[in-house]
PDB file of C-alpha atoms in Angstrom:
ATOM      1  CA  UNK A 741      -0.394  -0.051   0.091  1.00 57.00           C
ATOM      2  CA  UNK A 742       1.281   3.483  -0.775  1.00 67.00           C
ATOM      3  CA  UNK A 743       2.526   6.006   2.174  1.00 72.00           C
ATOM      4  CA  UNK A 744      -0.597   8.638   0.568  1.00 77.00           C
ATOM      5  CA  UNK A 745      -2.991   5.936   0.700  1.00 78.00           C
ATOM      6  CA  UNK A 746      -2.086   4.897   4.261  1.00 79.00           C
ATOM      7  CA  UNK A 747      -2.381   8.383   5.043  1.00 80.00           C
ATOM      8  CA  UNK A 748      -5.534   9.070   4.248  1.00 80.00           C
ATOM      9  CA  UNK A 749      -7.093   5.582   6.020  1.00 81.00           C
ATOM     10  CA  UNK A 750      -5.197   7.049   9.278  1.00 80.00           C
ATOM     11  CA  UNK A 751      -6.852  10.419   9.263  1.00 81.00           C
ATOM     12  CA  UNK A 752     -10.028   8.215   8.469  1.00 79.00           C
ATOM     13  CA  UNK A 753      -9.038   6.562  11.581  1.00 80.00           C
ATOM     14  CA  UNK A 754      -8.594   9.018  13.755  1.00 79.00           C
ATOM     15  CA  UNK A 755     -11.805  11.107  12.180  1.00 80.00           C
ATOM     16  CA  UNK A 756     -10.158  13.861  10.766  1.00 80.00           C
ATOM     17  CA  UNK A 757     -11.847  13.234   7.619  1.00 79.00           C
ATOM     18  CA  UNK A 758     -14.987  11.358   6.761  1.00 80.00           C
ATOM     19  CA  UNK A 759     -15.710   8.557   4.641  1.00 79.00           C
ATOM     20  CA  UNK A 760     -17.257  10.193   1.468  1.00 79.00           C
ATOM     21  CA  UNK A 761     -14.143  12.607   2.159  1.00 80.00           C
ATOM     22  CA  UNK A 762     -11.444   9.422   2.262  1.00 79.00           C
ATOM     23  CA  UNK A 763     -13.322   8.208  -0.619  1.00 80.00           C
ATOM     24  CA  UNK A 764     -12.580  11.278  -3.003  1.00 79.00           C
ATOM     25  CA  UNK A 765      -8.961  11.378  -1.693  1.00 80.00           C
ATOM     26  CA  UNK A 766      -8.716   7.650  -2.538  1.00 79.00           C
ATOM     27  CA  UNK A 767     -10.263   8.225  -6.096  1.00 78.00           C
ATOM     28  CA  UNK A 768      -7.833  11.376  -6.467  1.00 77.00           C
ATOM     29  CA  UNK A 769      -5.054   8.965  -5.904  1.00 74.00           C
ATOM     30  CA  UNK A 770      -5.993   6.363  -8.286  1.00 68.00           C
ATOM     31  CA  UNK A 771      -6.498   8.904 -11.415  1.00 55.00           C
ATOM     32  CA  UNK A 772      -2.968  10.509 -10.650  1.00 53.00           C
ATOM     33  CA  UNK A 773      -1.331   6.937 -10.625  1.00 52.00           C
ATOM     34  CA  UNK A 774      -2.580   4.980 -13.763  1.00 51.00           C
ATOM     35  CA  UNK A 775      -2.427   1.393 -13.804  1.00 52.00           C
ATOM     36  CA  UNK A 776       1.082   0.115 -13.773  1.00 52.00           C
ATOM     37  CA  UNK A 777       2.002  -1.846 -17.335  1.00 52.00           C
ATOM     38  CA  UNK A 778       4.106  -5.159 -17.069  1.00 51.00           C
ATOM     39  CA  UNK A 779       7.217  -3.531 -17.653  1.00 52.00           C
ATOM     40  CA  UNK A 780       6.903  -0.908 -14.682  1.00 53.00           C
ATOM     41  CA  UNK A 781       5.888  -4.094 -13.078  1.00 51.00           C
ATOM     42  CA  UNK A 782       9.278  -5.532 -13.030  1.00 52.00           C
ATOM     43  CA  UNK A 783       7.653  -8.514 -15.551  1.00 52.00           C
ATOM     44  CA  UNK A 784       9.446  -8.578 -18.673  1.00 57.00           C
ATOM     45  CA  UNK A 785       6.962  -8.921 -21.725  1.00 62.00           C
ATOM     46  CA  UNK A 786       8.682 -12.568 -23.293  1.00 71.00           C
ATOM     47  CA  UNK A 787       9.050 -11.001 -27.289  1.00 77.00           C
ATOM     48  CA  UNK A 788       7.431 -13.815 -29.533  1.00 82.00           C
ATOM     49  CA  UNK A 789      10.737 -15.673 -31.450  1.00 87.00           C
ATOM     50  CA  UNK A 790       9.062 -16.934 -34.295  1.00 90.00           C
ATOM     51  CA  UNK A 791       5.907 -17.113 -36.605  1.00 89.00           C
ATOM     52  CA  UNK A 792       4.441 -20.194 -36.901  1.00 92.00           C
ATOM     53  CA  UNK A 793       2.153 -21.294 -39.675  1.00 92.00           C
ATOM     54  CA  UNK A 794       0.446 -24.444 -40.198  1.00 93.00           C
ATOM     55  CA  UNK A 795      -1.925 -26.303 -42.021  1.00 92.00           C
ATOM     56  CA  UNK A 796      -3.553 -29.356 -41.292  1.00 90.00           C
ATOM     57  CA  UNK A 797      -5.665 -31.017 -44.603  1.00 84.00           C
ATOM     58  CA  UNK A 798      -7.788 -32.707 -42.435  1.00 75.00           C
ATOM     59  CA  UNK A 799      -8.982 -35.652 -44.784  1.00 70.00           C
ATOM     60  CA  UNK A 800      -5.550 -36.795 -46.929  1.00 69.00           C
ATOM     61  CA  UNK A 801      -3.759 -36.246 -43.542  1.00 73.00           C
ATOM     62  CA  UNK A 802      -0.936 -33.699 -45.297  1.00 85.00           C
ATOM     63  CA  UNK A 803       0.322 -30.876 -43.215  1.00 90.00           C
ATOM     64  CA  UNK A 804       2.115 -27.948 -43.417  1.00 93.00           C
ATOM     65  CA  UNK A 805       4.040 -26.523 -40.606  1.00 94.00           C
ATOM     66  CA  UNK A 806       6.456 -23.396 -41.256  1.00 95.00           C
ATOM     67  CA  UNK A 807       8.351 -21.513 -38.534  1.00 94.00           C
ATOM     68  CA  UNK A 808       9.944 -18.278 -39.642  1.00 92.00           C
ATOM     69  CA  UNK A 809      12.307 -16.622 -36.963  1.00 91.00           C
ATOM     70  CA  UNK A 810      11.130 -13.268 -36.034  1.00 87.00           C
ATOM     71  CA  UNK A 811      14.695 -11.750 -36.848  1.00 88.00           C
ATOM     72  CA  UNK A 812      14.138 -13.269 -40.356  1.00 89.00           C
ATOM     73  CA  UNK A 813      10.989 -11.053 -41.013  1.00 85.00           C
ATOM     74  CA  UNK A 814      12.631  -8.129 -39.306  1.00 84.00           C
ATOM     75  CA  UNK A 815      15.742  -8.473 -42.117  1.00 86.00           C
ATOM     76  CA  UNK A 816      13.387  -9.419 -44.854  1.00 85.00           C
ATOM     77  CA  UNK A 817      11.291  -6.337 -44.436  1.00 81.00           C
ATOM     78  CA  UNK A 818      14.593  -3.879 -43.728  1.00 82.00           C
ATOM     79  CA  UNK A 819      15.649  -5.611 -47.528  1.00 83.00           C
ATOM     80  CA  UNK A 820      12.343  -4.319 -49.170  1.00 79.00           C
ATOM     81  CA  UNK A 821      13.732  -0.909 -48.692  1.00 76.00           C
ATOM     82  CA  UNK A 822      16.982  -1.543 -50.753  1.00 79.00           C
ATOM     83  CA  UNK A 823      14.054  -2.249 -54.127  1.00 79.00           C
ATOM     84  CA  UNK A 824      14.188  -0.077 -56.611  1.00 77.00           C
ATOM     85  CA  UNK A 825      11.474   2.138 -56.710  1.00 76.00           C
ATOM     86  CA  UNK A 826       9.985   0.696 -59.973  1.00 80.00           C
ATOM     87  CA  UNK A 827      10.225  -2.971 -58.499  1.00 81.00           C
ATOM     88  CA  UNK A 828       8.770  -1.374 -55.032  1.00 80.00           C
ATOM     89  CA  UNK A 829       5.821   0.287 -57.213  1.00 82.00           C
ATOM     90  CA  UNK A 830       4.918  -3.214 -59.303  1.00 85.00           C
ATOM     91  CA  UNK A 831       4.449  -5.036 -55.867  1.00 84.00           C
ATOM     92  CA  UNK A 832       2.088  -2.408 -54.525  1.00 82.00           C
ATOM     93  CA  UNK A 833       0.335  -2.465 -57.785  1.00 85.00           C
ATOM     94  CA  UNK A 834       0.229  -6.404 -57.770  1.00 87.00           C
ATOM     95  CA  UNK A 835      -0.915  -6.194 -54.319  1.00 85.00           C
ATOM     96  CA  UNK A 836      -3.278  -4.180 -55.037  1.00 86.00           C
ATOM     97  CA  UNK A 837      -4.824  -5.932 -57.544  1.00 88.00           C
ATOM     98  CA  UNK A 838      -5.425  -9.025 -55.057  1.00 84.00           C
ATOM     99  CA  UNK A 839      -7.290  -6.209 -52.684  1.00 83.00           C
ATOM    100  CA  UNK A 840      -4.211  -5.853 -50.239  1.00 80.00           C
ATOM    101  CA  UNK A 841      -3.460  -2.124 -49.869  1.00 78.00           C
ATOM    102  CA  UNK A 842      -0.360  -2.209 -48.348  1.00 73.00           C
ATOM    103  CA  UNK A 843       2.890  -0.005 -49.204  1.00 73.00           C
ATOM    104  CA  UNK A 844       6.450  -1.522 -48.568  1.00 68.00           C
ATOM    105  CA  UNK A 845       7.775   2.529 -48.140  1.00 69.00           C
ATOM    106  CA  UNK A 846       5.155   3.136 -45.589  1.00 72.00           C
ATOM    107  CA  UNK A 847       7.324   0.741 -42.897  1.00 71.00           C
ATOM    108  CA  UNK A 848      10.342   2.777 -41.636  1.00 71.00           C
ATOM    109  CA  UNK A 849      12.112   0.740 -38.001  1.00 67.00           C
ATOM    110  CA  UNK A 850       9.521   2.440 -35.621  1.00 72.00           C
ATOM    111  CA  UNK A 851       6.472   0.894 -36.969  1.00 76.00           C
ATOM    112  CA  UNK A 852       8.112  -2.526 -38.259  1.00 73.00           C
ATOM    113  CA  UNK A 853       8.797  -2.824 -34.729  1.00 76.00           C
ATOM    114  CA  UNK A 854       5.273  -1.273 -33.555  1.00 78.00           C
ATOM    115  CA  UNK A 855       4.266  -4.830 -36.136  1.00 76.00           C
ATOM    116  CA  UNK A 856       6.454  -7.283 -35.046  1.00 76.00           C
ATOM    117  CA  UNK A 857       4.714  -6.288 -31.414  1.00 77.00           C
ATOM    118  CA  UNK A 858       1.081  -6.639 -32.949  1.00 78.00           C
ATOM    119  CA  UNK A 859       1.730  -9.908 -34.200  1.00 76.00           C
ATOM    120  CA  UNK A 860       3.288 -11.162 -30.643  1.00 76.00           C
ATOM    121  CA  UNK A 861      -0.487 -11.005 -29.840  1.00 77.00           C
ATOM    122  CA  UNK A 862      -2.012 -12.406 -33.372  1.00 78.00           C
ATOM    123  CA  UNK A 863      -3.782 -15.465 -33.251  1.00 85.00           C
ATOM    124  CA  UNK A 864      -4.966 -17.228 -36.205  1.00 87.00           C
ATOM    125  CA  UNK A 865      -7.818 -19.530 -36.551  1.00 89.00           C
ATOM    126  CA  UNK A 866      -9.412 -21.264 -39.453  1.00 89.00           C
ATOM    127  CA  UNK A 867     -11.434 -24.369 -39.550  1.00 87.00           C
ATOM    128  CA  UNK A 868     -13.380 -25.168 -42.482  1.00 84.00           C
ATOM    129  CA  UNK A 869     -16.531 -27.640 -43.017  1.00 83.00           C
ATOM    130  CA  UNK A 870     -14.533 -30.400 -44.684  1.00 80.00           C
ATOM    131  CA  UNK A 871     -11.857 -30.214 -41.799  1.00 81.00           C
ATOM    132  CA  UNK A 872      -9.130 -28.693 -42.984  1.00 86.00           C
ATOM    133  CA  UNK A 873      -6.981 -26.386 -40.047  1.00 89.00           C
ATOM    134  CA  UNK A 874      -5.339 -23.114 -40.986  1.00 91.00           C
ATOM    135  CA  UNK A 875      -3.509 -22.143 -37.865  1.00 91.00           C
ATOM    136  CA  UNK A 876      -1.133 -18.558 -37.553  1.00 90.00           C
ATOM    137  CA  UNK A 877       0.299 -17.726 -34.521  1.00 89.00           C
ATOM    138  CA  UNK A 878       3.535 -16.676 -32.956  1.00 87.00           C
ATOM    139  CA  UNK A 879       5.736 -18.152 -30.113  1.00 84.00           C
TER     140      UNK A 879
ATOM    141  CA  UNK B 741      27.315 -11.246 -32.251  1.00 72.00           C
ATOM    142  CA  UNK B 742      25.058 -13.080 -34.625  1.00 78.00           C
ATOM    143  CA  UNK B 743      26.474 -16.431 -37.353  1.00 85.00           C
ATOM    144  CA  UNK B 744      25.482 -17.184 -39.900  1.00 89.00           C
ATOM    145  CA  UNK B 745      23.208 -21.407 -39.619  1.00 92.00           C
ATOM    146  CA  UNK B 746      25.798 -24.022 -39.000  1.00 93.00           C
ATOM    147  CA  UNK B 747      23.949 -26.712 -40.542  1.00 94.00           C
ATOM    148  CA  UNK B 748      21.492 -27.186 -42.942  1.00 94.00           C
ATOM    149  CA  UNK B 749      19.029 -30.321 -42.191  1.00 95.00           C
ATOM    150  CA  UNK B 750      17.074 -31.491 -45.001  1.00 95.00           C
ATOM    151  CA  UNK B 751      15.332 -34.484 -45.129  1.00 94.00           C
ATOM    152  CA  UNK B 752      12.962 -35.688 -48.248  1.00 92.00           C
ATOM    153  CA  UNK B 753      11.025 -38.685 -48.764  1.00 89.00           C
ATOM    154  CA  UNK B 754       8.766 -39.849 -51.415  1.00 85.00           C
ATOM    155  CA  UNK B 755       6.614 -42.964 -52.479  1.00 81.00           C
ATOM    156  CA  UNK B 756       8.622 -45.307 -53.845  1.00 79.00           C
ATOM    157  CA  UNK B 757      11.896 -43.213 -53.508  1.00 82.00           C
ATOM    158  CA  UNK B 758      14.394 -43.988 -51.162  1.00 83.00           C
ATOM    159  CA  UNK B 759      14.881 -41.825 -48.452  1.00 87.00           C
ATOM    160  CA  UNK B 760      17.096 -38.933 -48.512  1.00 89.00           C
ATOM    161  CA  UNK B 761      18.366 -37.266 -45.283  1.00 91.00           C
ATOM    162  CA  UNK B 762      21.159 -35.044 -45.017  1.00 92.00           C
ATOM    163  CA  UNK B 763      22.893 -32.900 -42.371  1.00 94.00           C
ATOM    164  CA  UNK B 764      24.293 -30.320 -44.310  1.00 92.00           C
ATOM    165  CA  UNK B 765      27.762 -28.746 -42.151  1.00 94.00           C
ATOM    166  CA  UNK B 766      26.824 -24.962 -43.522  1.00 93.00           C
ATOM    167  CA  UNK B 767      30.016 -23.813 -40.992  1.00 92.00           C
ATOM    168  CA  UNK B 768      32.168 -25.133 -44.073  1.00 93.00           C
ATOM    169  CA  UNK B 769      30.768 -22.730 -46.476  1.00 92.00           C
ATOM    170  CA  UNK B 770      31.839 -19.747 -44.201  1.00 91.00           C
ATOM    171  CA  UNK B 771      35.472 -19.420 -44.909  1.00 92.00           C
ATOM    172  CA  UNK B 772      34.245 -19.724 -48.929  1.00 93.00           C
ATOM    173  CA  UNK B 773      31.580 -16.972 -48.143  1.00 90.00           C
ATOM    174  CA  UNK B 774      33.946 -14.790 -46.554  1.00 90.00           C
ATOM    175  CA  UNK B 775      36.400 -15.268 -49.082  1.00 94.00           C
ATOM    176  CA  UNK B 776      34.147 -14.107 -52.099  1.00 92.00           C
ATOM    177  CA  UNK B 777      32.864 -11.348 -49.761  1.00 89.00           C
ATOM    178  CA  UNK B 778      36.178  -9.543 -49.616  1.00 91.00           C
ATOM    179  CA  UNK B 779      36.991 -10.327 -53.582  1.00 93.00           C
ATOM    180  CA  UNK B 780      33.674  -8.956 -54.572  1.00 90.00           C
ATOM    181  CA  UNK B 781      34.002  -5.812 -52.014  1.00 90.00           C
ATOM    182  CA  UNK B 782      36.395  -3.911 -54.296  1.00 92.00           C
ATOM    183  CA  UNK B 783      33.821  -4.364 -56.948  1.00 91.00           C
ATOM    184  CA  UNK B 784      30.901  -3.302 -55.223  1.00 89.00           C
ATOM    185  CA  UNK B 785      32.068  -0.113 -54.434  1.00 91.00           C
ATOM    186  CA  UNK B 786      33.285   0.734 -58.202  1.00 92.00           C
ATOM    187  CA  UNK B 787      29.600  -0.095 -59.125  1.00 90.00           C
ATOM    188  CA  UNK B 788      28.215   1.773 -55.847  1.00 89.00           C
ATOM    189  CA  UNK B 789      30.337   4.487 -56.512  1.00 91.00           C
ATOM    190  CA  UNK B 790      29.481   4.518 -60.612  1.00 92.00           C
ATOM    191  CA  UNK B 791      25.953   4.052 -59.639  1.00 87.00           C
ATOM    192  CA  UNK B 792      25.982   6.952 -56.559  1.00 88.00           C
ATOM    193  CA  UNK B 793      24.886   9.591 -58.657  1.00 87.00           C
ATOM    194  CA  UNK B 794      20.894   7.677 -59.940  1.00 83.00           C
ATOM    195  CA  UNK B 795      20.801   7.134 -55.966  1.00 79.00           C
ATOM    196  CA  UNK B 796      21.747   3.281 -56.430  1.00 80.00           C
ATOM    197  CA  UNK B 797      24.738   3.470 -55.381  1.00 84.00           C
ATOM    198  CA  UNK B 798      24.167   3.784 -51.623  1.00 84.00           C
ATOM    199  CA  UNK B 799      21.377   1.127 -52.187  1.00 83.00           C
ATOM    200  CA  UNK B 800      24.472  -1.316 -53.427  1.00 84.00           C
ATOM    201  CA  UNK B 801      26.609  -0.686 -50.327  1.00 86.00           C
ATOM    202  CA  UNK B 802      23.383  -1.072 -47.927  1.00 85.00           C
ATOM    203  CA  UNK B 803      22.104  -4.188 -49.395  1.00 85.00           C
ATOM    204  CA  UNK B 804      25.731  -5.934 -47.838  1.00 83.00           C
ATOM    205  CA  UNK B 805      25.085  -5.871 -44.791  1.00 86.00           C
ATOM    206  CA  UNK B 806      21.121  -6.543 -44.736  1.00 88.00           C
ATOM    207  CA  UNK B 807      21.971  -9.963 -47.072  1.00 89.00           C
ATOM    208  CA  UNK B 808      24.287 -11.016 -44.143  1.00 88.00           C
ATOM    209  CA  UNK B 809      21.988  -9.661 -41.490  1.00 89.00           C
ATOM    210  CA  UNK B 810      18.898 -12.134 -43.158  1.00 91.00           C
ATOM    211  CA  UNK B 811      21.503 -15.145 -44.016  1.00 91.00           C
ATOM    212  CA  UNK B 812      22.241 -14.922 -39.964  1.00 91.00           C
ATOM    213  CA  UNK B 813      18.444 -14.389 -38.766  1.00 91.00           C
ATOM    214  CA  UNK B 814      17.889 -18.069 -41.416  1.00 92.00           C
ATOM    215  CA  UNK B 815      18.837 -19.845 -37.812  1.00 91.00           C
ATOM    216  CA  UNK B 816      15.652 -21.426 -36.295  1.00 91.00           C
ATOM    217  CA  UNK B 817      13.780 -21.584 -40.202  1.00 94.00           C
ATOM    218  CA  UNK B 818      12.043 -24.537 -40.576  1.00 95.00           C
ATOM    219  CA  UNK B 819       9.257 -25.953 -43.235  1.00 95.00           C
ATOM    220  CA  UNK B 820       8.014 -28.414 -43.114  1.00 94.00           C
ATOM    221  CA  UNK B 821       5.233 -29.987 -45.290  1.00 93.00           C
ATOM    222  CA  UNK B 822       3.726 -33.765 -44.765  1.00 90.00           C
ATOM    223  CA  UNK B 823       1.347 -35.390 -47.425  1.00 86.00           C
ATOM    224  CA  UNK B 824      -0.141 -38.814 -47.496  1.00 81.00           C
ATOM    225  CA  UNK B 825       2.982 -40.566 -48.826  1.00 83.00           C
ATOM    226  CA  UNK B 826       5.229 -37.786 -49.549  1.00 88.00           C
ATOM    227  CA  UNK B 827       7.417 -35.744 -46.976  1.00 91.00           C
ATOM    228  CA  UNK B 828       9.926 -32.583 -47.321  1.00 93.00           C
ATOM    229  CA  UNK B 829      11.557 -31.224 -44.151  1.00 95.00           C
ATOM    230  CA  UNK B 830      14.253 -28.482 -44.046  1.00 95.00           C
ATOM    231  CA  UNK B 831      15.055 -26.665 -41.114  1.00 95.00           C
ATOM    232  CA  UNK B 832      18.574 -24.019 -40.260  1.00 93.00           C
ATOM    233  CA  UNK B 833      20.120 -25.154 -37.116  1.00 91.00           C
TER     234      UNK B 833
END
Protein backbone atom coordinates (compact mmCIF):
# COMPACT_ATOMS: atom_id res chain seq x y z
CA UNK A 1 0.00 0.00 0.00
CA UNK A 2 1.29 3.45 -0.89
CA UNK A 3 2.24 6.07 1.67
CA UNK A 4 -0.59 8.41 0.57
CA UNK A 5 -3.24 5.71 0.93
CA UNK A 6 -1.98 4.82 4.41
CA UNK A 7 -2.08 8.48 5.39
CA UNK A 8 -5.68 8.87 4.15
CA UNK A 9 -6.81 5.75 5.98
CA UNK A 10 -5.08 6.95 9.16
CA UNK A 11 -6.87 10.31 8.86
CA UNK A 12 -10.15 8.44 8.45
CA UNK A 13 -9.40 6.27 11.47
CA UNK A 14 -8.54 9.35 13.55
CA UNK A 15 -11.81 10.98 12.47
CA UNK A 16 -10.11 13.94 10.77
CA UNK A 17 -12.02 13.20 7.55
CA UNK A 18 -15.27 11.38 6.88
CA UNK A 19 -15.83 8.34 4.62
CA UNK A 20 -16.96 10.46 1.69
CA UNK A 21 -13.86 12.66 1.81
CA UNK A 22 -11.64 9.62 2.16
CA UNK A 23 -13.23 8.03 -0.88
CA UNK A 24 -12.70 11.21 -2.92
CA UNK A 25 -9.06 11.38 -1.88
CA UNK A 26 -8.48 7.72 -2.66
CA UNK A 27 -10.06 8.16 -6.08
CA UNK A 28 -7.86 11.18 -6.74
CA UNK A 29 -4.76 9.14 -5.90
CA UNK A 30 -5.98 6.36 -8.15
CA UNK A 31 -6.28 8.76 -11.09
CA UNK A 32 -2.87 10.25 -10.46
CA UNK A 33 -1.15 6.89 -10.51
CA UNK A 34 -2.32 5.07 -13.61
CA UNK A 35 -2.36 1.32 -13.68
CA UNK A 36 1.12 -0.03 -14.00
CA UNK A 37 2.10 -1.92 -17.08
CA UNK A 38 3.84 -5.28 -16.74
CA UNK A 39 7.11 -3.54 -17.65
CA UNK A 40 6.60 -1.05 -14.76
CA UNK A 41 6.05 -3.93 -12.36
CA UNK A 42 9.37 -5.41 -13.42
CA UNK A 43 7.80 -8.22 -15.42
CA UNK A 44 9.58 -8.34 -18.74
CA UNK A 45 7.22 -9.02 -21.61
CA UNK A 46 8.34 -12.06 -23.53
CA UNK A 47 8.85 -11.19 -27.16
CA UNK A 48 7.89 -13.86 -29.66
CA UNK A 49 10.77 -15.56 -31.44
CA UNK A 50 8.93 -17.32 -34.22
CA UNK A 51 5.92 -16.92 -36.47
CA UNK A 52 4.23 -20.27 -36.93
CA UNK A 53 1.96 -21.27 -39.79
CA UNK A 54 0.24 -24.63 -39.59
CA UNK A 55 -2.04 -26.03 -42.26
CA UNK A 56 -3.71 -29.35 -41.71
CA UNK A 57 -5.81 -31.00 -44.37
CA UNK A 58 -8.09 -33.23 -42.37
CA UNK A 59 -8.96 -35.61 -45.21
CA UNK A 60 -5.65 -36.68 -46.72
CA UNK A 61 -3.61 -36.02 -43.64
CA UNK A 62 -1.51 -33.45 -45.47
CA UNK A 63 0.27 -31.05 -43.16
CA UNK A 64 2.32 -27.91 -43.61
CA UNK A 65 4.25 -26.65 -40.66
CA UNK A 66 6.38 -23.54 -41.07
CA UNK A 67 8.39 -21.75 -38.42
CA UNK A 68 9.84 -18.38 -39.42
CA UNK A 69 12.16 -16.54 -37.02
CA UNK A 70 10.90 -13.03 -36.25
CA UNK A 71 14.43 -11.73 -36.84
CA UNK A 72 14.22 -13.09 -40.39
CA UNK A 73 10.96 -11.18 -40.91
CA UNK A 74 12.64 -8.02 -39.63
CA UNK A 75 15.63 -8.51 -41.92
CA UNK A 76 13.38 -9.28 -44.88
CA UNK A 77 11.27 -6.18 -44.41
CA UNK A 78 14.39 -4.04 -44.01
CA UNK A 79 15.71 -5.48 -47.25
CA UNK A 80 12.60 -4.35 -49.10
CA UNK A 81 13.72 -0.75 -48.51
CA UNK A 82 16.57 -1.42 -50.94
CA UNK A 83 14.29 -2.47 -53.75
CA UNK A 84 14.36 -0.09 -56.71
CA UNK A 85 11.38 2.26 -56.85
CA UNK A 86 10.10 0.68 -60.07
CA UNK A 87 10.10 -2.78 -58.49
CA UNK A 88 8.35 -1.46 -55.36
CA UNK A 89 5.72 0.17 -57.56
CA UNK A 90 5.11 -3.13 -59.35
CA UNK A 91 4.85 -5.03 -56.05
CA UNK A 92 2.42 -2.47 -54.62
CA UNK A 93 0.37 -2.61 -57.82
CA UNK A 94 0.23 -6.42 -57.73
CA UNK A 95 -0.78 -6.35 -54.06
CA UNK A 96 -3.53 -3.81 -54.76
CA UNK A 97 -4.83 -6.01 -57.56
CA UNK A 98 -5.18 -8.80 -55.00
CA UNK A 99 -7.00 -6.44 -52.67
CA UNK A 100 -4.08 -5.84 -50.30
CA UNK A 101 -3.61 -2.13 -49.75
CA UNK A 102 -0.09 -2.19 -48.39
CA UNK A 103 2.78 0.13 -49.18
CA UNK A 104 6.28 -1.04 -48.24
CA UNK A 105 7.50 2.57 -48.34
CA UNK A 106 5.38 3.27 -45.26
CA UNK A 107 7.45 0.91 -43.14
CA UNK A 108 10.14 2.59 -41.09
CA UNK A 109 12.12 1.04 -38.17
CA UNK A 110 9.56 2.31 -35.60
CA UNK A 111 6.51 1.04 -37.45
CA UNK A 112 8.34 -2.23 -38.09
CA UNK A 113 8.79 -2.76 -34.35
CA UNK A 114 5.11 -1.89 -33.83
CA UNK A 115 4.17 -4.42 -36.48
CA UNK A 116 6.28 -7.16 -34.87
CA UNK A 117 4.87 -6.22 -31.47
CA UNK A 118 1.33 -6.50 -32.84
CA UNK A 119 2.17 -9.85 -34.37
CA UNK A 120 3.06 -11.16 -30.91
CA UNK A 121 -0.61 -11.03 -30.00
CA UNK A 122 -1.73 -12.44 -33.33
CA UNK A 123 -3.46 -15.76 -33.46
CA UNK A 124 -5.56 -16.82 -36.43
CA UNK A 125 -7.51 -20.06 -36.38
CA UNK A 126 -9.50 -21.08 -39.42
CA UNK A 127 -11.38 -24.33 -39.57
CA UNK A 128 -13.44 -25.34 -42.58
CA UNK A 129 -16.36 -27.76 -42.70
CA UNK A 130 -14.21 -30.26 -44.58
CA UNK A 131 -11.87 -30.46 -41.62
CA UNK A 132 -9.12 -28.25 -43.02
CA UNK A 133 -7.40 -26.23 -40.33
CA UNK A 134 -5.16 -23.20 -40.71
CA UNK A 135 -3.42 -21.72 -37.73
CA UNK A 136 -1.13 -18.69 -37.66
CA UNK A 137 0.40 -17.64 -34.37
CA UNK A 138 3.56 -16.46 -32.67
CA UNK A 139 5.61 -18.29 -30.06
CA UNK B 1 27.18 -11.31 -32.32
CA UNK B 2 25.06 -13.21 -34.79
CA UNK B 3 26.32 -16.08 -36.86
CA UNK B 4 25.03 -17.64 -40.06
CA UNK B 5 23.30 -21.01 -39.69
CA UNK B 6 25.79 -23.82 -39.07
CA UNK B 7 23.83 -26.81 -40.30
CA UNK B 8 21.14 -27.32 -42.91
CA UNK B 9 18.99 -30.31 -42.23
CA UNK B 10 17.06 -31.70 -45.20
CA UNK B 11 14.83 -34.74 -45.26
CA UNK B 12 12.95 -35.79 -48.39
CA UNK B 13 10.72 -38.84 -48.49
CA UNK B 14 8.89 -39.82 -51.65
CA UNK B 15 6.77 -42.88 -52.21
CA UNK B 16 8.69 -45.58 -54.06
CA UNK B 17 11.97 -43.72 -53.72
CA UNK B 18 14.83 -43.89 -51.31
CA UNK B 19 14.57 -41.58 -48.33
CA UNK B 20 17.06 -38.71 -48.42
CA UNK B 21 18.27 -37.39 -45.11
CA UNK B 22 21.05 -34.84 -45.06
CA UNK B 23 22.80 -32.81 -42.36
CA UNK B 24 24.69 -30.32 -44.48
CA UNK B 25 27.51 -28.59 -42.56
CA UNK B 26 27.00 -24.99 -43.65
CA UNK B 27 29.81 -23.85 -41.38
CA UNK B 28 32.22 -25.38 -43.91
CA UNK B 29 31.01 -22.79 -46.41
CA UNK B 30 31.66 -19.85 -44.08
CA UNK B 31 35.34 -19.39 -45.12
CA UNK B 32 34.36 -19.53 -48.82
CA UNK B 33 31.58 -17.03 -48.27
CA UNK B 34 33.98 -14.74 -46.44
CA UNK B 35 36.54 -15.05 -49.23
CA UNK B 36 33.90 -14.33 -51.91
CA UNK B 37 32.63 -11.33 -49.90
CA UNK B 38 36.13 -9.90 -49.60
CA UNK B 39 36.78 -10.45 -53.31
CA UNK B 40 33.46 -8.86 -54.26
CA UNK B 41 33.84 -5.87 -51.95
CA UNK B 42 36.07 -3.75 -54.25
CA UNK B 43 33.79 -4.53 -57.19
CA UNK B 44 30.71 -3.53 -55.18
CA UNK B 45 32.42 -0.30 -54.11
CA UNK B 46 33.30 0.58 -57.70
CA UNK B 47 29.78 -0.19 -58.97
CA UNK B 48 28.21 1.80 -56.12
CA UNK B 49 30.50 4.79 -56.85
CA UNK B 50 29.50 4.66 -60.52
CA UNK B 51 25.80 4.43 -59.63
CA UNK B 52 26.00 6.94 -56.76
CA UNK B 53 24.60 9.88 -58.80
CA UNK B 54 21.51 7.84 -59.73
CA UNK B 55 20.87 7.08 -56.04
CA UNK B 56 21.38 3.34 -56.38
CA UNK B 57 24.98 3.34 -55.13
CA UNK B 58 23.92 3.80 -51.50
CA UNK B 59 21.43 0.98 -51.82
CA UNK B 60 24.08 -1.38 -53.17
CA UNK B 61 26.39 -0.63 -50.24
CA UNK B 62 23.55 -1.06 -47.74
CA UNK B 63 22.52 -4.34 -49.36
CA UNK B 64 25.75 -5.99 -48.25
CA UNK B 65 25.12 -5.95 -44.46
CA UNK B 66 21.38 -6.47 -44.92
CA UNK B 67 21.86 -9.63 -46.97
CA UNK B 68 24.37 -10.87 -44.38
CA UNK B 69 21.80 -10.11 -41.67
CA UNK B 70 19.12 -11.99 -43.62
CA UNK B 71 21.35 -15.06 -43.99
CA UNK B 72 22.28 -15.01 -40.29
CA UNK B 73 18.67 -14.77 -39.22
CA UNK B 74 17.73 -17.88 -41.18
CA UNK B 75 18.87 -19.86 -38.15
CA UNK B 76 15.71 -21.47 -36.78
CA UNK B 77 13.77 -21.41 -40.04
CA UNK B 78 11.88 -24.66 -40.42
CA UNK B 79 9.62 -25.86 -43.22
CA UNK B 80 7.88 -29.18 -42.85
CA UNK B 81 5.49 -30.36 -45.55
CA UNK B 82 3.92 -33.76 -45.08
CA UNK B 83 1.71 -35.35 -47.67
CA UNK B 84 -0.01 -38.69 -47.57
CA UNK B 85 3.05 -40.33 -49.11
CA UNK B 86 5.64 -37.59 -49.38
CA UNK B 87 7.49 -35.57 -46.83
CA UNK B 88 9.85 -32.62 -47.16
CA UNK B 89 11.60 -31.15 -44.17
CA UNK B 90 14.09 -28.27 -44.21
CA UNK B 91 15.61 -26.81 -41.08
CA UNK B 92 18.39 -24.28 -40.60
CA UNK B 93 20.26 -24.84 -37.33
